[in-house]
Coordinates of C-alpha atoms in Angstrom, one line a residue:
X784 CA 17.2 66.2 36.6
X785 CA 18.9 64.6 39.5
X786 CA 21.7 62.0 39.0
X787 CA 19.5 59.3 40.7
X788 CA 16.7 59.7 38.1
X789 CA 19.4 59.6 35.3
X790 CA 20.8 56.5 36.7
X791 CA 17.1 54.8 37.3
X792 CA 16.5 55.8 33.6
X793 CA 19.6 54.5 32.4
X794 CA 19.4 51.2 34.6
X795 CA 15.6 50.6 33.1
X796 CA 16.7 51.2 29.4
X797 CA 19.9 48.7 29.7
X798 CA 17.4 46.5 31.3
X799 CA 14.8 46.8 28.6
X800 CA 17.7 46.5 25.8
X801 CA 19.2 43.4 27.5
X802 CA 15.6 41.8 27.6
X803 CA 15.2 42.8 23.8
X804 CA 18.5 41.4 23.1
X805 CA 17.9 37.9 24.9
X806 CA 14.5 37.7 23.3
X807 CA 16.0 38.1 19.9
X808 CA 18.7 35.7 20.5
X809 CA 16.5 33.1 22.1
X810 CA 13.7 33.4 19.3
X811 CA 16.2 32.0 16.9
X812 CA 17.0 29.1 19.2
X813 CA 13.3 28.6 19.8
X814 CA 12.6 28.3 16.2
X815 CA 15.4 26.1 15.9
X816 CA 14.2 23.9 18.4
X817 CA 10.7 23.8 17.0
X818 CA 12.0 23.0 13.7
X819 CA 14.0 19.9 15.4
X820 CA 11.0 18.8 17.1
X821 CA 9.1 18.8 13.9
X822 CA 11.9 16.7 12.2
X823 CA 12.0 14.4 15.0
X824 CA 8.1 13.8 14.6
X825 CA 8.3 13.3 11.0
X826 CA 11.2 10.7 11.1
X827 CA 9.3 9.0 14.1
X828 CA 6.2 8.6 11.6
X829 CA 8.4 7.8 8.5
X830 CA 10.1 4.8 10.0
X831 CA 7.4 2.9 11.0
X832 CA 5.5 3.8 7.6
X833 CA 8.4 2.3 5.6
X834 CA 8.3 -0.8 7.5
X835 CA 4.8 -1.2 7.0
X836 CA 5.2 -0.4 3.1
X837 CA 8.1 -3.1 3.1
X838 CA 5.6 -5.5 4.7
X839 CA 2.8 -4.8 2.2
X840 CA 5.2 -4.8 -0.6
X841 CA 6.3 -8.3 0.2
X842 CA 2.8 -9.4 0.7
X843 CA 1.6 -8.0 -2.7
X844 CA 4.5 -9.7 -4.2
X845 CA 3.8 -13.2 -2.8
X846 CA 0.0 -12.7 -3.7
X847 CA 1.0 -11.7 -7.4
X848 CA 3.0 -15.0 -7.6
X849 CA 0.1 -17.1 -6.1
X850 CA -2.0 -15.4 -8.7
X851 CA 0.1 -16.3 -11.5
X852 CA 0.4 -20.0 -10.2
X853 CA -3.4 -20.4 -10.2
X854 CA -3.6 -18.9 -13.4
X855 CA -1.3 -21.6 -14.9
X856 CA -3.1 -24.1 -12.9
X857 CA -6.6 -23.0 -14.1
X858 CA -4.9 -23.0 -17.9
X859 CA -4.0 -26.6 -17.4
X860 CA -7.5 -27.7 -16.2
X861 CA -9.0 -25.8 -19.1
X862 CA -6.9 -27.6 -21.5
X863 CA -7.6 -30.8 -20.0
X864 CA -11.4 -30.4 -20.0
X865 CA -10.9 -29.5 -23.8
X866 CA -9.5 -32.9 -24.2
X867 CA -11.9 -34.9 -22.2
X868 CA -14.9 -33.1 -24.0
X869 CA -13.4 -33.9 -27.3
X870 CA -12.9 -37.6 -25.8
X871 CA -16.4 -37.7 -24.8
X872 CA -17.7 -36.3 -28.0
X873 CA -15.9 -38.9 -30.0
X874 CA -17.2 -41.7 -27.8
X875 CA -20.7 -40.4 -28.3
X876 CA -20.3 -40.3 -31.9
X877 CA -18.8 -43.8 -32.0
X878 CA -22.1 -45.0 -30.0
X879 CA -24.3 -43.4 -32.4
X880 CA -22.6 -44.9 -35.4
X881 CA -23.2 -48.3 -33.8
X882 CA -27.0 -47.8 -33.9
X883 CA -27.0 -47.2 -30.0
X884 CA -28.1 -44.0 -28.2
X885 CA -25.9 -43.0 -25.4
X886 CA -27.4 -43.1 -22.0
X887 CA -25.8 -39.7 -21.0
X888 CA -24.7 -36.7 -23.0
X889 CA -22.9 -33.6 -21.5
X890 CA -24.9 -30.3 -21.4
X891 CA -24.1 -27.5 -23.9
X892 CA -21.0 -25.5 -22.4
X893 CA -19.4 -22.5 -23.9
X894 CA -17.0 -22.0 -21.2
X895 CA -17.5 -18.4 -20.9
X896 CA -19.7 -18.7 -17.7
X897 CA -23.0 -17.4 -19.2
X898 CA -24.7 -20.8 -19.5
X899 CA -25.6 -21.2 -15.9

């Protein structure tokens, strides 16, 4: 083989070897860049979700408080209805004891909601 061919073969081999080394070195960098891109994308999605979650948790807390207040109010109204119905029953009884018939009496009512 002539010296020119050997030099050409060595040049080609060194170019291929250099290319392989560059490829292997850049592959790790490309993988790291891809991992960084995935991390950035995940963080970009997580922060708005955290904000929305905090918003929804505050809304749920407000609604829970409102429900508790409404339940207390309904309980007070129910207690008042019981007192008033007892009073009506007593008055109807008194009218009957006086020998009169009341012009109005309430319908039977259980409070369970089944009497519609």
